[in-house]
JSON list of C-alpha atoms in Angstrom, two decimals:
[
{"chain": "A", "resi": 1, "resn": "MET", "atom": "CA", "xyz": [100.77, 46.68, 95.00]},
{"chain": "A", "resi": 2, "resn": "ASN", "atom": "CA", "xyz": [100.66, 49.21, 92.17]},
{"chain": "A", "resi": 3, "resn": "ARG", "atom": "CA", "xyz": [103.63, 50.06, 89.97]},
{"chain": "A", "resi": 4, "resn": "LYS", "atom": "CA", "xyz": [104.47, 53.27, 91.84]},
{"chain": "A", "resi": 5, "resn": "GLU", "atom": "CA", "xyz": [104.60, 51.50, 95.18]},
{"chain": "A", "resi": 6, "resn": "HIS", "atom": "CA", "xyz": [106.62, 48.65, 93.68]},
{"chain": "A", "resi": 7, "resn": "ASN", "atom": "CA", "xyz": [109.20, 51.11, 92.33]},
{"chain": "A", "resi": 8, "resn": "ARG", "atom": "CA", "xyz": [109.36, 52.86, 95.69]},
{"chain": "A", "resi": 9, "resn": "MET", "atom": "CA", "xyz": [110.02, 49.60, 97.51]},
{"chain": "A", "resi": 10, "resn": "MET", "atom": "CA", "xyz": [112.64, 48.55, 94.96]},
{"chain": "A", "resi": 11, "resn": "THR", "atom": "CA", "xyz": [114.46, 51.88, 95.34]},
{"chain": "A", "resi": 12, "resn": "ILE", "atom": "CA", "xyz": [114.49, 51.57, 99.13]},
{"chain": "A", "resi": 13, "resn": "ARG", "atom": "CA", "xyz": [115.76, 48.01, 98.90]},
{"chain": "A", "resi": 14, "resn": "THR", "atom": "CA", "xyz": [118.51, 49.05, 96.48]},
{"chain": "A", "resi": 15, "resn": "ILE", "atom": "CA", "xyz": [119.61, 51.88, 98.79]},
{"chain": "A", "resi": 16, "resn": "GLU", "atom": "CA", "xyz": [119.65, 49.65, 101.86]},
{"chain": "A", "resi": 17, "resn": "ASP", "atom": "CA", "xyz": [121.40, 46.71, 100.16]},
{"chain": "A", "resi": 18, "resn": "THR", "atom": "CA", "xyz": [124.06, 49.00, 98.73]},
{"chain": "A", "resi": 19, "resn": "PHE", "atom": "CA", "xyz": [124.49, 50.78, 102.04]},
{"chain": "A", "resi": 20, "resn": "MET", "atom": "CA", "xyz": [125.02, 47.47, 103.86]},
{"chain": "A", "resi": 21, "resn": "GLN", "atom": "CA", "xyz": [127.54, 46.30, 101.28]},
{"chain": "A", "resi": 22, "resn": "LEU", "atom": "CA", "xyz": [129.57, 49.48, 101.81]},
{"chain": "A", "resi": 23, "resn": "TYR", "atom": "CA", "xyz": [129.08, 49.30, 105.56]},
{"chain": "A", "resi": 24, "resn": "LYS", "atom": "CA", "xyz": [130.46, 45.76, 105.65]},
{"chain": "A", "resi": 25, "resn": "LYS", "atom": "CA", "xyz": [133.46, 46.80, 103.59]},
{"chain": "A", "resi": 26, "resn": "LYS", "atom": "CA", "xyz": [134.49, 50.05, 105.25]},
{"chain": "A", "resi": 27, "resn": "GLY", "atom": "CA", "xyz": [132.32, 50.88, 108.25]},
{"chain": "A", "resi": 28, "resn": "LEU", "atom": "CA", "xyz": [129.83, 53.70, 108.68]},
{"chain": "A", "resi": 29, "resn": "GLU", "atom": "CA", "xyz": [132.08, 56.74, 108.98]},
{"chain": "A", "resi": 30, "resn": "LYS", "atom": "CA", "xyz": [133.86, 56.14, 105.67]},
{"chain": "A", "resi": 31, "resn": "ILE", "atom": "CA", "xyz": [130.67, 55.90, 103.64]},
{"chain": "A", "resi": 32, "resn": "THR", "atom": "CA", "xyz": [129.78, 59.02, 101.68]},
{"chain": "A", "resi": 33, "resn": "ILE", "atom": "CA", "xyz": [126.42, 59.84, 100.14]},
{"chain": "A", "resi": 34, "resn": "HIS", "atom": "CA", "xyz": [128.17, 60.42, 96.81]},
{"chain": "A", "resi": 35, "resn": "GLU", "atom": "CA", "xyz": [129.65, 56.91, 96.85]},
{"chain": "A", "resi": 36, "resn": "LEU", "atom": "CA", "xyz": [126.39, 55.36, 98.02]},
{"chain": "A", "resi": 37, "resn": "CYS", "atom": "CA", "xyz": [124.37, 56.99, 95.22]},
{"chain": "A", "resi": 38, "resn": "GLU", "atom": "CA", "xyz": [126.97, 56.17, 92.59]},
{"chain": "A", "resi": 39, "resn": "THR", "atom": "CA", "xyz": [127.19, 52.53, 93.64]},
{"chain": "A", "resi": 40, "resn": "ALA", "atom": "CA", "xyz": [123.42, 52.16, 93.90]},
{"chain": "A", "resi": 41, "resn": "GLY", "atom": "CA", "xyz": [122.86, 53.91, 90.57]},
{"chain": "A", "resi": 42, "resn": "ILE", "atom": "CA", "xyz": [120.44, 56.50, 91.95]},
{"chain": "A", "resi": 43, "resn": "SER", "atom": "CA", "xyz": [120.46, 60.28, 92.29]},
{"chain": "A", "resi": 44, "resn": "ARG", "atom": "CA", "xyz": [120.97, 62.19, 95.52]},
{"chain": "A", "resi": 45, "resn": "THR", "atom": "CA", "xyz": [117.50, 63.64, 95.11]},
{"chain": "A", "resi": 46, "resn": "ASN", "atom": "CA", "xyz": [116.01, 60.16, 94.97]},
{"chain": "A", "resi": 47, "resn": "LEU", "atom": "CA", "xyz": [117.91, 59.03, 98.06]},
{"chain": "A", "resi": 48, "resn": "TYR", "atom": "CA", "xyz": [116.88, 62.11, 100.05]},
{"chain": "A", "resi": 49, "resn": "ARG", "atom": "CA", "xyz": [113.24, 61.35, 99.32]},
{"chain": "A", "resi": 50, "resn": "TYR", "atom": "CA", "xyz": [113.52, 58.44, 101.72]},
{"chain": "A", "resi": 51, "resn": "TYR", "atom": "CA", "xyz": [116.40, 59.19, 104.09]},
{"chain": "A", "resi": 52, "resn": "ASP", "atom": "CA", "xyz": [117.91, 62.29, 105.66]},
{"chain": "A", "resi": 53, "resn": "ASP", "atom": "CA", "xyz": [121.41, 60.84, 105.86]},
{"chain": "A", "resi": 54, "resn": "LYS", "atom": "CA", "xyz": [123.39, 57.60, 106.18]},
{"chain": "A", "resi": 55, "resn": "TYR", "atom": "CA", "xyz": [122.67, 57.42, 109.90]},
{"chain": "A", "resi": 56, "resn": "GLN", "atom": "CA", "xyz": [118.95, 57.26, 109.27]},
{"chain": "A", "resi": 57, "resn": "ILE", "atom": "CA", "xyz": [119.48, 54.43, 106.77]},
{"chain": "A", "resi": 58, "resn": "LEU", "atom": "CA", "xyz": [121.29, 52.40, 109.41]},
{"chain": "A", "resi": 59, "resn": "GLN", "atom": "CA", "xyz": [118.71, 53.24, 112.07]},
{"chain": "A", "resi": 60, "resn": "THR", "atom": "CA", "xyz": [115.85, 52.23, 109.77]},
{"chain": "A", "resi": 61, "resn": "ILE", "atom": "CA", "xyz": [117.43, 48.87, 108.97]},
{"chain": "A", "resi": 62, "resn": "GLU", "atom": "CA", "xyz": [118.24, 48.08, 112.61]},
{"chain": "A", "resi": 63, "resn": "ASP", "atom": "CA", "xyz": [114.78, 49.09, 113.85]},
{"chain": "A", "resi": 64, "resn": "ARG", "atom": "CA", "xyz": [113.07, 46.94, 111.24]},
{"chain": "A", "resi": 65, "resn": "LEU", "atom": "CA", "xyz": [115.15, 43.86, 112.06]},
{"chain": "A", "resi": 66, "resn": "LEU", "atom": "CA", "xyz": [114.51, 44.17, 115.79]},
{"chain": "A", "resi": 67, "resn": "GLU", "atom": "CA", "xyz": [110.82, 44.99, 115.37]},
{"chain": "A", "resi": 68, "resn": "ASN", "atom": "CA", "xyz": [110.32, 41.88, 113.25]},
{"chain": "A", "resi": 69, "resn": "ILE", "atom": "CA", "xyz": [112.09, 39.70, 115.83]},
{"chain": "A", "resi": 70, "resn": "GLU", "atom": "CA", "xyz": [109.91, 41.19, 118.56]},
{"chain": "A", "resi": 71, "resn": "GLU", "atom": "CA", "xyz": [106.81, 40.50, 116.49]},
{"chain": "A", "resi": 72, "resn": "ILE", "atom": "CA", "xyz": [107.81, 36.85, 116.09]},
{"chain": "A", "resi": 73, "resn": "ASN", "atom": "CA", "xyz": [108.24, 36.50, 119.86]},
{"chain": "A", "resi": 74, "resn": "LYS", "atom": "CA", "xyz": [105.03, 38.21, 120.97]},
{"chain": "A", "resi": 75, "resn": "SER", "atom": "CA", "xyz": [103.19, 34.94, 121.54]},
{"chain": "A", "resi": 76, "resn": "ASP", "atom": "CA", "xyz": [103.10, 33.37, 125.01]},
{"chain": "A", "resi": 77, "resn": "TYR", "atom": "CA", "xyz": [103.44, 29.95, 123.42]},
{"chain": "A", "resi": 78, "resn": "PHE", "atom": "CA", "xyz": [107.07, 29.11, 124.01]},
{"chain": "A", "resi": 79, "resn": "ILE", "atom": "CA", "xyz": [107.73, 25.35, 124.20]},
{"chain": "A", "resi": 80, "resn": "ASN", "atom": "CA", "xyz": [105.80, 22.21, 123.29]},
{"chain": "A", "resi": 81, "resn": "GLN", "atom": "CA", "xyz": [107.02, 19.41, 125.53]},
{"chain": "A", "resi": 82, "resn": "LEU", "atom": "CA", "xyz": [105.18, 16.75, 123.51]},
{"chain": "A", "resi": 83, "resn": "GLU", "atom": "CA", "xyz": [106.98, 17.41, 120.24]},
{"chain": "A", "resi": 84, "resn": "ASN", "atom": "CA", "xyz": [110.31, 15.92, 119.20]},
{"chain": "A", "resi": 85, "resn": "ASP", "atom": "CA", "xyz": [110.66, 17.94, 116.02]},
{"chain": "A", "resi": 86, "resn": "ILE", "atom": "CA", "xyz": [112.70, 21.02, 116.92]},
{"chain": "A", "resi": 87, "resn": "GLU", "atom": "CA", "xyz": [110.60, 23.25, 114.66]},
{"chain": "A", "resi": 88, "resn": "LYS", "atom": "CA", "xyz": [107.46, 22.32, 116.58]},
{"chain": "A", "resi": 89, "resn": "LYS", "atom": "CA", "xyz": [109.07, 21.96, 120.00]},
{"chain": "A", "resi": 90, "resn": "LEU", "atom": "CA", "xyz": [110.53, 25.47, 120.02]},
{"chain": "A", "resi": 91, "resn": "PRO", "atom": "CA", "xyz": [108.43, 27.34, 117.43]},
{"chain": "A", "resi": 92, "resn": "LEU", "atom": "CA", "xyz": [109.26, 30.92, 118.43]},
{"chain": "A", "resi": 93, "resn": "LEU", "atom": "CA", "xyz": [112.96, 30.27, 118.74]},
{"chain": "A", "resi": 94, "resn": "TYR", "atom": "CA", "xyz": [112.99, 28.39, 115.44]},
{"chain": "A", "resi": 95, "resn": "LYS", "atom": "CA", "xyz": [111.13, 31.20, 113.65]},
{"chain": "A", "resi": 96, "resn": "THR", "atom": "CA", "xyz": [113.58, 33.73, 115.10]},
{"chain": "A", "resi": 97, "resn": "VAL", "atom": "CA", "xyz": [116.58, 31.75, 113.90]},
{"chain": "A", "resi": 98, "resn": "CYS", "atom": "CA", "xyz": [115.00, 31.34, 110.44]},
{"chain": "A", "resi": 99, "resn": "TYR", "atom": "CA", "xyz": [114.37, 35.08, 110.25]},
{"chain": "A", "resi": 100, "resn": "ILE", "atom": "CA", "xyz": [118.00, 35.77, 111.10]},
{"chain": "A", "resi": 101, "resn": "ASP", "atom": "CA", "xyz": [119.03, 33.27, 108.42]},
{"chain": "A", "resi": 102, "resn": "GLU", "atom": "CA", "xyz": [116.79, 34.92, 105.82]},
{"chain": "A", "resi": 103, "resn": "ASN", "atom": "CA", "xyz": [118.47, 38.25, 106.60]},
{"chain": "A", "resi": 104, "resn": "ARG", "atom": "CA", "xyz": [121.90, 36.85, 107.35]},
{"chain": "A", "resi": 105, "resn": "ASP", "atom": "CA", "xyz": [123.82, 39.38, 105.26]},
{"chain": "A", "resi": 106, "resn": "TYR", "atom": "CA", "xyz": [122.36, 42.25, 107.27]},
{"chain": "A", "resi": 107, "resn": "PHE", "atom": "CA", "xyz": [122.81, 40.56, 110.65]},
{"chain": "A", "resi": 108, "resn": "ALA", "atom": "CA", "xyz": [126.33, 39.35, 109.84]},
{"chain": "A", "resi": 109, "resn": "THR", "atom": "CA", "xyz": [127.33, 42.87, 108.83]},
{"chain": "A", "resi": 110, "resn": "LEU", "atom": "CA", "xyz": [125.87, 44.50, 111.93]},
{"chain": "A", "resi": 111, "resn": "LEU", "atom": "CA", "xyz": [127.51, 41.91, 114.18]},
{"chain": "A", "resi": 112, "resn": "GLY", "atom": "CA", "xyz": [130.78, 41.80, 112.26]},
{"chain": "A", "resi": 113, "resn": "ARG", "atom": "CA", "xyz": [134.12, 43.62, 112.46]},
{"chain": "A", "resi": 114, "resn": "ASN", "atom": "CA", "xyz": [132.74, 46.92, 111.13]},
{"chain": "A", "resi": 115, "resn": "GLY", "atom": "CA", "xyz": [129.38, 46.42, 112.79]},
{"chain": "A", "resi": 116, "resn": "ASP", "atom": "CA", "xyz": [127.39, 48.60, 115.16]},
{"chain": "A", "resi": 117, "resn": "PRO", "atom": "CA", "xyz": [127.88, 47.95, 118.91]},
{"chain": "A", "resi": 118, "resn": "SER", "atom": "CA", "xyz": [124.68, 49.86, 119.64]},
{"chain": "A", "resi": 119, "resn": "PHE", "atom": "CA", "xyz": [122.73, 47.32, 117.57]},
{"chain": "A", "resi": 120, "resn": "VAL", "atom": "CA", "xyz": [123.99, 44.55, 119.83]},
{"chain": "A", "resi": 121, "resn": "PHE", "atom": "CA", "xyz": [123.01, 46.63, 122.88]},
{"chain": "A", "resi": 122, "resn": "LYS", "atom": "CA", "xyz": [119.49, 47.25, 121.53]},
{"chain": "A", "resi": 123, "resn": "TRP", "atom": "CA", "xyz": [119.06, 43.60, 120.53]},
{"chain": "A", "resi": 124, "resn": "LYS", "atom": "CA", "xyz": [120.16, 42.42, 123.95]},
{"chain": "A", "resi": 125, "resn": "SER", "atom": "CA", "xyz": [117.70, 44.81, 125.58]},
{"chain": "A", "resi": 126, "resn": "CYS", "atom": "CA", "xyz": [114.81, 43.48, 123.47]},
{"chain": "A", "resi": 127, "resn": "MET", "atom": "CA", "xyz": [115.84, 39.88, 124.08]},
{"chain": "A", "resi": 128, "resn": "ARG", "atom": "CA", "xyz": [116.24, 40.49, 127.80]},
{"chain": "A", "resi": 129, "resn": "LYS", "atom": "CA", "xyz": [112.68, 41.82, 128.14]},
{"chain": "A", "resi": 130, "resn": "ASN", "atom": "CA", "xyz": [111.33, 38.90, 126.16]},
{"chain": "A", "resi": 131, "resn": "LEU", "atom": "CA", "xyz": [113.18, 36.28, 128.18]},
{"chain": "A", "resi": 132, "resn": "GLU", "atom": "CA", "xyz": [112.30, 37.88, 131.50]},
{"chain": "A", "resi": 133, "resn": "SER", "atom": "CA", "xyz": [108.61, 37.74, 130.66]},
{"chain": "A", "resi": 134, "resn": "LYS", "atom": "CA", "xyz": [108.82, 34.10, 129.62]},
{"chain": "A", "resi": 135, "resn": "THR", "atom": "CA", "xyz": [111.06, 32.78, 132.40]},
{"chain": "A", "resi": 136, "resn": "ALA", "atom": "CA", "xyz": [109.66, 34.75, 135.35]},
{"chain": "A", "resi": 137, "resn": "GLU", "atom": "CA", "xyz": [108.07, 31.61, 136.81]},
{"chain": "A", "resi": 138, "resn": "SER", "atom": "CA", "xyz": [110.92, 29.29, 135.86]},
{"chain": "A", "resi": 139, "resn": "LYS", "atom": "CA", "xyz": [112.32, 27.08, 138.62]},
{"chain": "A", "resi": 140, "resn": "VAL", "atom": "CA", "xyz": [115.01, 25.53, 136.44]},
{"chain": "A", "resi": 141, "resn": "PHE", "atom": "CA", "xyz": [117.85, 27.62, 137.89]},
{"chain": "A", "resi": 142, "resn": "ASP", "atom": "CA", "xyz": [118.74, 28.29, 141.51]},
{"chain": "A", "resi": 143, "resn": "TYR", "atom": "CA", "xyz": [120.18, 31.70, 140.69]},
{"chain": "A", "resi": 144, "resn": "ASP", "atom": "CA", "xyz": [118.97, 35.27, 140.47]},
{"chain": "A", "resi": 145, "resn": "LEU", "atom": "CA", "xyz": [116.79, 35.53, 137.37]},
{"chain": "A", "resi": 146, "resn": "ASP", "atom": "CA", "xyz": [118.54, 38.69, 136.16]},
{"chain": "A", "resi": 147, "resn": "VAL", "atom": "CA", "xyz": [121.86, 36.87, 136.13]},
{"chain": "A", "resi": 148, "resn": "VAL", "atom": "CA", "xyz": [120.42, 33.87, 134.31]},
{"chain": "A", "resi": 149, "resn": "VAL", "atom": "CA", "xyz": [118.74, 36.04, 131.67]},
{"chain": "A", "resi": 150, "resn": "GLU", "atom": "CA", "xyz": [121.95, 38.00, 131.09]},
{"chain": "A", "resi": 151, "resn": "ILE", "atom": "CA", "xyz": [123.87, 34.75, 130.57]},
{"chain": "A", "resi": 152, "resn": "MET", "atom": "CA", "xyz": [121.24, 33.55, 128.11]},
{"chain": "A", "resi": 153, "resn": "VAL", "atom": "CA", "xyz": [121.15, 36.83, 126.18]},
{"chain": "A", "resi": 154, "resn": "SER", "atom": "CA", "xyz": [124.92, 37.03, 125.88]},
{"chain": "A", "resi": 155, "resn": "SER", "atom": "CA", "xyz": [125.07, 33.36, 124.89]},
{"chain": "A", "resi": 156, "resn": "PHE", "atom": "CA", "xyz": [122.44, 33.78, 122.17]},
{"chain": "A", "resi": 157, "resn": "ILE", "atom": "CA", "xyz": [124.13, 36.83, 120.64]},
{"chain": "A", "resi": 158, "resn": "GLY", "atom": "CA", "xyz": [127.47, 35.03, 120.76]},
{"chain": "A", "resi": 159, "resn": "ILE", "atom": "CA", "xyz": [126.03, 31.92, 119.11]},
{"chain": "A", "resi": 160, "resn": "TYR", "atom": "CA", "xyz": [124.27, 33.90, 116.39]},
{"chain": "A", "resi": 161, "resn": "THR", "atom": "CA", "xyz": [127.45, 35.88, 115.66]},
{"chain": "A", "resi": 162, "resn": "PHE", "atom": "CA", "xyz": [129.63, 32.77, 115.52]},
{"chain": "A", "resi": 163, "resn": "TRP", "atom": "CA", "xyz": [127.08, 31.01, 113.30]},
{"chain": "A", "resi": 164, "resn": "LEU", "atom": "CA", "xyz": [126.68, 33.85, 110.82]},
{"chain": "A", "resi": 165, "resn": "ILE", "atom": "CA", "xyz": [130.36, 34.69, 110.52]},
{"chain": "A", "resi": 166, "resn": "GLU", "atom": "CA", "xyz": [132.30, 31.51, 111.32]},
{"chain": "A", "resi": 167, "resn": "LYS", "atom": "CA", "xyz": [129.91, 28.59, 110.79]},
{"chain": "A", "resi": 168, "resn": "PRO", "atom": "CA", "xyz": [127.34, 29.59, 108.14]},
{"chain": "A", "resi": 169, "resn": "GLU", "atom": "CA", "xyz": [126.94, 25.96, 107.10]},
{"chain": "A", "resi": 170, "resn": "LEU", "atom": "CA", "xyz": [125.10, 25.09, 110.32]},
{"chain": "A", "resi": 171, "resn": "SER", "atom": "CA", "xyz": [121.36, 24.64, 109.86]},
{"chain": "A", "resi": 172, "resn": "CYS", "atom": "CA", "xyz": [118.59, 26.62, 111.54]},
{"chain": "A", "resi": 173, "resn": "GLU", "atom": "CA", "xyz": [117.61, 23.40, 113.31]},
{"chain": "A", "resi": 174, "resn": "SER", "atom": "CA", "xyz": [121.09, 23.03, 114.79]},
{"chain": "A", "resi": 175, "resn": "ILE", "atom": "CA", "xyz": [121.21, 26.60, 116.06]},
{"chain": "A", "resi": 176, "resn": "THR", "atom": "CA", "xyz": [117.71, 26.32, 117.51]},
{"chain": "A", "resi": 177, "resn": "LYS", "atom": "CA", "xyz": [118.70, 23.12, 119.32]},
{"chain": "A", "resi": 178, "resn": "ILE", "atom": "CA", "xyz": [121.80, 24.75, 120.83]},
{"chain": "A", "resi": 179, "resn": "CYS", "atom": "CA", "xyz": [119.90, 27.85, 121.96]},
{"chain": "A", "resi": 180, "resn": "GLY", "atom": "CA", "xyz": [117.03, 25.71, 123.27]},
{"chain": "A", "resi": 181, "resn": "ASP", "atom": "CA", "xyz": [119.40, 23.68, 125.42]},
{"chain": "A", "resi": 182, "resn": "ILE", "atom": "CA", "xyz": [120.78, 26.89, 126.92]},
{"chain": "A", "resi": 183, "resn": "LEU", "atom": "CA", "xyz": [117.35, 28.43, 127.37]},
{"chain": "A", "resi": 184, "resn": "TYR", "atom": "CA", "xyz": [115.80, 25.48, 129.18]},
{"chain": "A", "resi": 185, "resn": "GLY", "atom": "CA", "xyz": [118.78, 24.46, 131.26]},
{"chain": "A", "resi": 186, "resn": "LYS", "atom": "CA", "xyz": [119.68, 21.33, 129.34]},
{"chain": "A", "resi": 187, "resn": "ASN", "atom": "CA", "xyz": [123.45, 21.53, 129.58]},
{"chain": "A", "resi": 188, "resn": "LEU", "atom": "CA", "xyz": [125.99, 19.30, 127.91]},
{"chain": "A", "resi": 189, "resn": "GLN", "atom": "CA", "xyz": [127.48, 16.63, 130.16]},
{"chain": "A", "resi": 190, "resn": "ASN", "atom": "CA", "xyz": [131.08, 15.49, 130.27]},
{"chain": "A", "resi": 191, "resn": "ILE", "atom": "CA", "xyz": [132.36, 18.34, 128.11]},
{"chain": "A", "resi": 192, "resn": "ASN", "atom": "CA", "xyz": [135.95, 17.77, 127.03]},
{"chain": "A", "resi": 193, "resn": "ILE", "atom": "CA", "xyz": [137.92, 20.81, 125.93]},
{"chain": "A", "resi": 194, "resn": "LYS", "atom": "CA", "xyz": [140.85, 19.62, 123.83]},
{"chain": "A", "resi": 195, "resn": "ARG", "atom": "CA", "xyz": [143.94, 21.27, 122.46]},
{"chain": "A", "resi": 196, "resn": "LYS", "atom": "CA", "xyz": [144.25, 21.36, 118.69]},
{"chain": "A", "resi": 197, "resn": "ASN", "atom": "CA", "xyz": [146.01, 18.25, 117.39]},
{"chain": "A", "resi": 198, "resn": "ASP", "atom": "CA", "xyz": [146.01, 16.80, 120.88]},
{"chain": "A", "resi": 199, "resn": "ASN", "atom": "CA", "xyz": [143.78, 14.17, 122.45]},
{"chain": "A", "resi": 200, "resn": "THR", "atom": "CA", "xyz": [144.51, 15.38, 125.97]},
{"chain": "A", "resi": 201, "resn": "SER", "atom": "CA", "xyz": [141.70, 17.19, 127.72]},
{"chain": "A", "resi": 202, "resn": "THR", "atom": "CA", "xyz": [142.61, 20.53, 129.23]},
{"chain": "A", "resi": 203, "resn": "ALA", "atom": "CA", "xyz": [139.40, 20.72, 131.22]},
{"chain": "A", "resi": 204, "resn": "HIS", "atom": "CA", "xyz": [136.56, 18.42, 132.16]},
{"chain": "A", "resi": 205, "resn": "TYR", "atom": "CA", "xyz": [133.17, 19.57, 133.35]},
{"chain": "A", "resi": 206, "resn": "VAL", "atom": "CA", "xyz": [130.16, 17.65, 134.56]},
{"chain": "A", "resi": 207, "resn": "THR", "atom": "CA", "xyz": [126.99, 19.71, 134.84]},
{"chain": "A", "resi": 208, "resn": "LYS", "atom": "CA", "xyz": [123.49, 18.99, 136.00]},
{"chain": "A", "resi": 209, "resn": "ASP", "atom": "CA", "xyz": [121.13, 18.02, 133.21]},
{"chain": "A", "resi": 210, "resn": "THR", "atom": "CA", "xyz": [117.63, 19.42, 133.56]},
{"chain": "A", "resi": 211, "resn": "PRO", "atom": "CA", "xyz": [115.38, 17.53, 131.10]},
{"chain": "A", "resi": 212, "resn": "LEU", "atom": "CA", "xyz": [113.18, 19.48, 128.72]}
]
């Protein structure tokens, strides 16, 4: 990469990082180009070389994140039954979780309080297509596949959101394991839901365990 290209990439990264910081703080509608340029330390002319407006900045970021996740999940290789190591057992899922972790500030912002609901919708759509193609022949569940896929998709987005915002200390391995259990029908048995500061169970569920 030559110096000119390096400078171009650094400018784009500065614009996007600054945009996401402001987006997290105040939401999209309250961001002004003047504030964005001033905070990023660049001129309006420089910003308009790369983006038409703040909406295009957001669209560019979201498209890149989703395209990269789709690229990770292109392979047909989905699960290795012979491996115990979660990284090798569920390689695509693990790589996806690691990618989210590497870009956690962006994902956490888009999924957070001031985030973009349309991003969630687009991500769910991409995930739904991916899961449908990989579970079409699955006999794990005795339900309509569309329903199962929708449950999985909603569960994954919920888990990722909770992880990024509420439980950032959880490892990629832990999140992959949780999502893998949901994906392949390995449900927790004897789940006890307890009240805070109370040892009394408010609900008790026993579910069928389908081995990986």
